PDB file of C-alpha atoms in Angstrom:
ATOM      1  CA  UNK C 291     102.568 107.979  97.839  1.00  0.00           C
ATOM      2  CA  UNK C 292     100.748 105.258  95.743  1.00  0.00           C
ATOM      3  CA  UNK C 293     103.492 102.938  96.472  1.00  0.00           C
ATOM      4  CA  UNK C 294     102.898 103.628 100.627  1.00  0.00           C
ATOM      5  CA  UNK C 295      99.040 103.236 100.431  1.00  0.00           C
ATOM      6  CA  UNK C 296      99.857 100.090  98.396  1.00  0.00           C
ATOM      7  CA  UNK C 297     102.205  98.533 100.782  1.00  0.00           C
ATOM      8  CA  UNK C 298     100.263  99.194 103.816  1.00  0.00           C
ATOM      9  CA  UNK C 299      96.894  98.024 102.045  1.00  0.00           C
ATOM     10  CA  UNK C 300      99.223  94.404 101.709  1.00  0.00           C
ATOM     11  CA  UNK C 301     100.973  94.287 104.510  1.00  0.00           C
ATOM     12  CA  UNK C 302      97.436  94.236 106.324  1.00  0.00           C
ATOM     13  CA  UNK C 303      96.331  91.467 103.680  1.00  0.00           C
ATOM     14  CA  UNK C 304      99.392  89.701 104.192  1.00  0.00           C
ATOM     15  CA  UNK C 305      99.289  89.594 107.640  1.00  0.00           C
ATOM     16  CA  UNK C 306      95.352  89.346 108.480  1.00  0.00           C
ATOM     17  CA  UNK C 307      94.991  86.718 106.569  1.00  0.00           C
ATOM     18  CA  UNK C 308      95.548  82.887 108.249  1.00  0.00           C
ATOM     19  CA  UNK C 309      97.146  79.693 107.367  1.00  0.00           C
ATOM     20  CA  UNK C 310      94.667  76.328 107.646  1.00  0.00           C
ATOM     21  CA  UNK C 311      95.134  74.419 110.947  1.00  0.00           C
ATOM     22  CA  UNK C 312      97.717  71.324 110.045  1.00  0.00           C
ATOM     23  CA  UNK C 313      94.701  69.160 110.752  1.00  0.00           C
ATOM     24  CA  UNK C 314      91.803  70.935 107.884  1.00  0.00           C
ATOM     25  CA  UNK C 315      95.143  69.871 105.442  1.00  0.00           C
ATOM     26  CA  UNK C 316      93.914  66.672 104.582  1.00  0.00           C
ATOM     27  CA  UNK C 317      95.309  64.597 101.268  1.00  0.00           C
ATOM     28  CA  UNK C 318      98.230  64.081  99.532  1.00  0.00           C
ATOM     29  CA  UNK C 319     100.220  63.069 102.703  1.00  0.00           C
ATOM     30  CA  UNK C 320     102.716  60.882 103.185  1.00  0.00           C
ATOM     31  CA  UNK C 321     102.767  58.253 106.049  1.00  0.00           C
ATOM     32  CA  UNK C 322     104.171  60.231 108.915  1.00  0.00           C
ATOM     33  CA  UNK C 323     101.399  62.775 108.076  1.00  0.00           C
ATOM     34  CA  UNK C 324     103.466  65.859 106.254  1.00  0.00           C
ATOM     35  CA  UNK C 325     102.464  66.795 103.007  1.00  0.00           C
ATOM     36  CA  UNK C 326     103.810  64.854 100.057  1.00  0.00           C
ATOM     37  CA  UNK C 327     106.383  66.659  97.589  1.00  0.00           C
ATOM     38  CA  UNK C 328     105.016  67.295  94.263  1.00  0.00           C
ATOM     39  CA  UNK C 329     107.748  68.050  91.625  1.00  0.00           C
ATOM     40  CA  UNK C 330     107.272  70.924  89.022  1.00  0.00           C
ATOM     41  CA  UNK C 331     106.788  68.399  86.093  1.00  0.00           C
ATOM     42  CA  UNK C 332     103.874  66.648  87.586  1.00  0.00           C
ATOM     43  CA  UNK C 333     102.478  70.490  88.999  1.00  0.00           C
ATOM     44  CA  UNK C 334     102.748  71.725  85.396  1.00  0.00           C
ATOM     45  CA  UNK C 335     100.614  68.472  84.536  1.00  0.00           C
ATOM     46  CA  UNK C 336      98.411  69.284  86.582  1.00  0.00           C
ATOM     47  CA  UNK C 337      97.762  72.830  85.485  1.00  0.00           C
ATOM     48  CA  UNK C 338      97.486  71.919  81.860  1.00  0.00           C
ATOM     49  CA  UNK C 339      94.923  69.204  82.648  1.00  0.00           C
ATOM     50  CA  UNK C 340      92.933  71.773  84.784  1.00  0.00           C
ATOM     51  CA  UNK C 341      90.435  73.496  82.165  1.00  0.00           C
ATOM     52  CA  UNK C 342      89.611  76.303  84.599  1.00  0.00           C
ATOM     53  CA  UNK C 343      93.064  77.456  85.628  1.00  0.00           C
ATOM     54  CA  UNK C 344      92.991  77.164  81.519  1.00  0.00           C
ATOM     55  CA  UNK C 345      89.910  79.606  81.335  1.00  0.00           C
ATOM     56  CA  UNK C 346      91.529  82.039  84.171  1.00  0.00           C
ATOM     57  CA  UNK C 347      94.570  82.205  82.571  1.00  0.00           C
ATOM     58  CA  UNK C 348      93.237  83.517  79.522  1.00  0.00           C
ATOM     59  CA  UNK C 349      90.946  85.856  81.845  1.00  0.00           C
ATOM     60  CA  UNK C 350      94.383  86.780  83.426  1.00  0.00           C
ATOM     61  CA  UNK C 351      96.169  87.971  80.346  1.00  0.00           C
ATOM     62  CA  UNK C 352      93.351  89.192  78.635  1.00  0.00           C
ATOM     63  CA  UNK C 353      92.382  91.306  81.356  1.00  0.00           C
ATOM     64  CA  UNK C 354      96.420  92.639  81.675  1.00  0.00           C
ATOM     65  CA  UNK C 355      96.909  92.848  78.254  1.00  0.00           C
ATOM     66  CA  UNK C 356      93.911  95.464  77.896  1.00  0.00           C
ATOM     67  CA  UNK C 357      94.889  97.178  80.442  1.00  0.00           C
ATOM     68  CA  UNK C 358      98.135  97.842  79.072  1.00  0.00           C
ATOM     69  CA  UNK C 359      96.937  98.703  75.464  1.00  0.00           C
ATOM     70  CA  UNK C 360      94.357 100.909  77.490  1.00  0.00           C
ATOM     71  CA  UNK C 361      97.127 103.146  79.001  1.00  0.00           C
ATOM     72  CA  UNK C 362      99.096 103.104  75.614  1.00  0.00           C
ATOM     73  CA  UNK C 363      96.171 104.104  73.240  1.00  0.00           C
ATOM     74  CA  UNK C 364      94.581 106.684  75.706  1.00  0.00           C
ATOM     75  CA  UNK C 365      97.886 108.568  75.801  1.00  0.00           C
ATOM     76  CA  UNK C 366      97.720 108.357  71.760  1.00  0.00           C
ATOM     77  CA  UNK C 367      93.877 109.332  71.705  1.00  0.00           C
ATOM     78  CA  UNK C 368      94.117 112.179  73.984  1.00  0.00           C
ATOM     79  CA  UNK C 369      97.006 113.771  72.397  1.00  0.00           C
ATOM     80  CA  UNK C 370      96.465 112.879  69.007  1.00  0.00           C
ATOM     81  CA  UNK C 371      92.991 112.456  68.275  1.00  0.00           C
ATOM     82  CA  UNK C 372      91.887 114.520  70.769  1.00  0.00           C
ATOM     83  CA  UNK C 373      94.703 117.285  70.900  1.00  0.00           C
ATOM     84  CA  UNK C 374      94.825 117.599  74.536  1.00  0.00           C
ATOM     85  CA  UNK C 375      97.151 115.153  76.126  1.00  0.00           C
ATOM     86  CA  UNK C 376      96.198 117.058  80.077  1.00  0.00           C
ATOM     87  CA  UNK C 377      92.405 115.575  78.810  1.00  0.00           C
ATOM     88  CA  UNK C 378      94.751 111.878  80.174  1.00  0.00           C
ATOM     89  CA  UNK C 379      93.899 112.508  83.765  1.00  0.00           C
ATOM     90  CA  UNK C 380      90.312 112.672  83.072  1.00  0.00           C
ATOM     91  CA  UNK C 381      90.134 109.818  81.212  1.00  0.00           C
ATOM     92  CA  UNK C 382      92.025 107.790  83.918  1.00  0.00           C
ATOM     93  CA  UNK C 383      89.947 109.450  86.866  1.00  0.00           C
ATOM     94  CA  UNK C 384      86.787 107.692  84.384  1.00  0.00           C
ATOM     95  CA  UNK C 385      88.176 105.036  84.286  1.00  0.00           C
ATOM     96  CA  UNK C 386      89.694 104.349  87.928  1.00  0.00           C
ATOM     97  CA  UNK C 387      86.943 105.921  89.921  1.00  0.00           C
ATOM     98  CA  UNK C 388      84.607 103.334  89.225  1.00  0.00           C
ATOM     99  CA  UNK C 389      86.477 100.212  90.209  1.00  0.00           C
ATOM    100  CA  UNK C 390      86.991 102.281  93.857  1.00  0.00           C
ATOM    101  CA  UNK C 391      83.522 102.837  94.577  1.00  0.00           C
ATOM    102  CA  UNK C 392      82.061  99.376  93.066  1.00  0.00           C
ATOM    103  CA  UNK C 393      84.422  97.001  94.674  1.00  0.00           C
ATOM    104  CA  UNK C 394      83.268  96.827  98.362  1.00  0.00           C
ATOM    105  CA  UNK C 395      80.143  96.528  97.114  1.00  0.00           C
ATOM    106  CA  UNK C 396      81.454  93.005  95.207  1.00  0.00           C
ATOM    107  CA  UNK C 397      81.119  90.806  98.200  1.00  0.00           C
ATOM    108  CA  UNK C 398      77.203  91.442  99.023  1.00  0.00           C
ATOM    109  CA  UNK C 399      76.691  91.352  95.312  1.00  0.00           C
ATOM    110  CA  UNK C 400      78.285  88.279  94.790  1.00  0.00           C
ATOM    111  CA  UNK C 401      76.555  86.758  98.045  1.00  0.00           C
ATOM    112  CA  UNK C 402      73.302  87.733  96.280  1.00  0.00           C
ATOM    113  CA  UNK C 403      73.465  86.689  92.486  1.00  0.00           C
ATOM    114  CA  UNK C 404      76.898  84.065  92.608  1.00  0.00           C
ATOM    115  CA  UNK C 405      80.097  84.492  91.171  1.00  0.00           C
ATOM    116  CA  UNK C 406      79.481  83.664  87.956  1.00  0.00           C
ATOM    117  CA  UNK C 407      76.327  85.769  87.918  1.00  0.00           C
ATOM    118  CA  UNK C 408      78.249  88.738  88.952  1.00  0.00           C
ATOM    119  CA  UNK C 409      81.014  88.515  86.758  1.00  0.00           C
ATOM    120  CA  UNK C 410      78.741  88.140  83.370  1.00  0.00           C
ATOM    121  CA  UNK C 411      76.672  90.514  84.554  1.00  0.00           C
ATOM    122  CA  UNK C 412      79.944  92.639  84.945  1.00  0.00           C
ATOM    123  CA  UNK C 413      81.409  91.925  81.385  1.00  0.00           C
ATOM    124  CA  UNK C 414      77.828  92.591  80.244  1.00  0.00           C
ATOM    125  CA  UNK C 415      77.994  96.250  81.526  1.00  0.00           C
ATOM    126  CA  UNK C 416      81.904  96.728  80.355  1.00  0.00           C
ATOM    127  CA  UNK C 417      79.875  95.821  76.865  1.00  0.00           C
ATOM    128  CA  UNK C 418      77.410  98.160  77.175  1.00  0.00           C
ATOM    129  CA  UNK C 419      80.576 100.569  78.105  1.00  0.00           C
ATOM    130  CA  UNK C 420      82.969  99.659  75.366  1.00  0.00           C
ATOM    131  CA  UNK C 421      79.455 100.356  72.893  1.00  0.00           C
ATOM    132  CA  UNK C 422      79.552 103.518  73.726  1.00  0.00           C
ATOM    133  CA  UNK C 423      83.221 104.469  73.336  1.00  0.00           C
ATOM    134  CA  UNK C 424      82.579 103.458  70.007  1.00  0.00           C
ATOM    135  CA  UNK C 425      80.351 105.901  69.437  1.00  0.00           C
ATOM    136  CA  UNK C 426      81.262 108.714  71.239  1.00  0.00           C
ATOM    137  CA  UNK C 427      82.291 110.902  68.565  1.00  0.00           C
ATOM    138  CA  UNK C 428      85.175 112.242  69.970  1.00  0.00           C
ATOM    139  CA  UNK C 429      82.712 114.116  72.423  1.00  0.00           C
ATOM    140  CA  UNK C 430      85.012 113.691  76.113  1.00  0.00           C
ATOM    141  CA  UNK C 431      81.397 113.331  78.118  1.00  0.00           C
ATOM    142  CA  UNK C 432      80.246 110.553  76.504  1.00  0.00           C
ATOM    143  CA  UNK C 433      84.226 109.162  76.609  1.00  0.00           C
ATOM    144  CA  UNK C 434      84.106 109.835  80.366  1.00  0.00           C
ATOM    145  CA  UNK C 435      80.995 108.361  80.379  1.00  0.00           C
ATOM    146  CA  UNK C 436      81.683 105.052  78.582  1.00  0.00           C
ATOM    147  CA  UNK C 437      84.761 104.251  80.529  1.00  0.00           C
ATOM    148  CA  UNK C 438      82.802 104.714  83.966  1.00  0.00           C
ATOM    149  CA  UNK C 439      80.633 102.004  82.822  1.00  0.00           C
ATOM    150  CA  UNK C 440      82.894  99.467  81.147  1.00  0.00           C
ATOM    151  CA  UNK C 441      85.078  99.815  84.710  1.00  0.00           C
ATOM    152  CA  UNK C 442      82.217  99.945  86.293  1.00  0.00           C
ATOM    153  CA  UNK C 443      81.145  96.394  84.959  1.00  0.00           C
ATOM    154  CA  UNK C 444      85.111  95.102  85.358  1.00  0.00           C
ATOM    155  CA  UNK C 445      84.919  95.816  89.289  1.00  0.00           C
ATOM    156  CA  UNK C 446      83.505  92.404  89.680  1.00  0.00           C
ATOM    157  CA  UNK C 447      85.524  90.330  88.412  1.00  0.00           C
ATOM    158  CA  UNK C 448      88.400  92.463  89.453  1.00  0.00           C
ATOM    159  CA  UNK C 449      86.730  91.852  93.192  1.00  0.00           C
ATOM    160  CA  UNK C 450      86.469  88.124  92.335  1.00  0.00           C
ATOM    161  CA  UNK C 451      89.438  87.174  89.983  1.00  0.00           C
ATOM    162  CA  UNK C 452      91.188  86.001  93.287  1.00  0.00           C
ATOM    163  CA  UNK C 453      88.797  84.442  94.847  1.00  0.00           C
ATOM    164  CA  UNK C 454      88.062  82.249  91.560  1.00  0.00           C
ATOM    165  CA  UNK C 455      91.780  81.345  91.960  1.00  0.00           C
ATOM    166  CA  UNK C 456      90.885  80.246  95.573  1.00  0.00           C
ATOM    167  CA  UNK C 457      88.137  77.745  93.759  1.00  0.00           C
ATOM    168  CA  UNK C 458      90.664  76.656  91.161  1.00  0.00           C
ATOM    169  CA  UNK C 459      92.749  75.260  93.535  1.00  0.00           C
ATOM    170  CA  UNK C 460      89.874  73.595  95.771  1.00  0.00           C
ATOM    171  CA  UNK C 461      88.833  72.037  92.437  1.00  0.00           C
ATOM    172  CA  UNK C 462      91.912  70.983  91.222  1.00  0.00           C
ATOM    173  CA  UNK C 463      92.267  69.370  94.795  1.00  0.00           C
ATOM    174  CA  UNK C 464      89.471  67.407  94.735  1.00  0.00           C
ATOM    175  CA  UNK C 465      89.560  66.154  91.160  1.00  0.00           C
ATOM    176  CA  UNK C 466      93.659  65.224  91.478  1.00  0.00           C
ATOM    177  CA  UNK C 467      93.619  65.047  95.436  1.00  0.00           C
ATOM    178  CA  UNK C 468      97.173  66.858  95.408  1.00  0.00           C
ATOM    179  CA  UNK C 469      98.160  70.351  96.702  1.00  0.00           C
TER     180      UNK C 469
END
């Protein structure tokens, strides 16, 4: 079912979203006016000289590597710690809910404060969040309600994330003029 909702939600991504006109793709062209090959060597040059694909890297597997210690530790918590392992879907309701409801709102918020407004402001709340996980005792409402507000506070940058890619590359365009 997940898989189905996820394919459908991509396929309309993939196919609502459009290509630049030939003519907005300006620089880095050769003389008959098609886009100049850049090999992988000079790409991966590129990257490492770019400080923010540097930053959103780390981001990247920061983000993904937390999420994947997440899963493994709640499964340990809730059936060791807590001593009842059907407590798991709770937790993961807490903690997916939030992202669901906050992230349409991402756009107007970001349109408001900025990008980079939204996002500390976001890690700010997933701080406030994580706080009080730590000292929640072992008492599942306060669990529940710390990992509504660290998600909560991780929708925006999970709403942005790709769209700071998006800037990445328009920066690293303009500061090495190559695709």
């Amino acid at each position: 079912i997940y898989g189905i909702i996820f394919l459908v939600f991509t396929l309309i991504t993939v196919f609502g979203v459009k290509e630049l006109p030939q003519q907005e793709q300006t620089g880095n062209q050769t003389g008959n006016g098609k886009p100049a090959k850049t090999s992988f060597l000079r790409s991966l040059v590129l990257l490492v000289k770019n400080k923010y694909f540097l930053i959103m890297l780390g981001i990247y597997l920061a983000t993904y590597t937390a999420a994947g210690i997440s899963g493994g530790i709640g499964i340990y918590y809730v059936t060791y710690v807590l001593g009842d392992p059907a407590k798991l879907g709770l937790i993961t309701l807490s903690s997916a809910l939030p992202v669901l409801v906050i992230l349409p709102f991402t756009p107007k918020l970001t349109e408001k404060l900025g990008m980079q407004r939204t996002c500390v402001l976001g890690y700010l709340v997933s701080v406030a969040g994580s706080l009080l996980l730590m000292f929640s005792n072992n008492s599942m409402p306060v669990i529940m309600a710390g990992l509504f507000i660290r998600t909560a506070g991780s929708a925006p940058l999970v709403g942005s994330m790709y769209a700071i890619v998006a800037e990445i590359a328009e920066y690293a365009y303009m500061k090495f003029n190559t695709r």
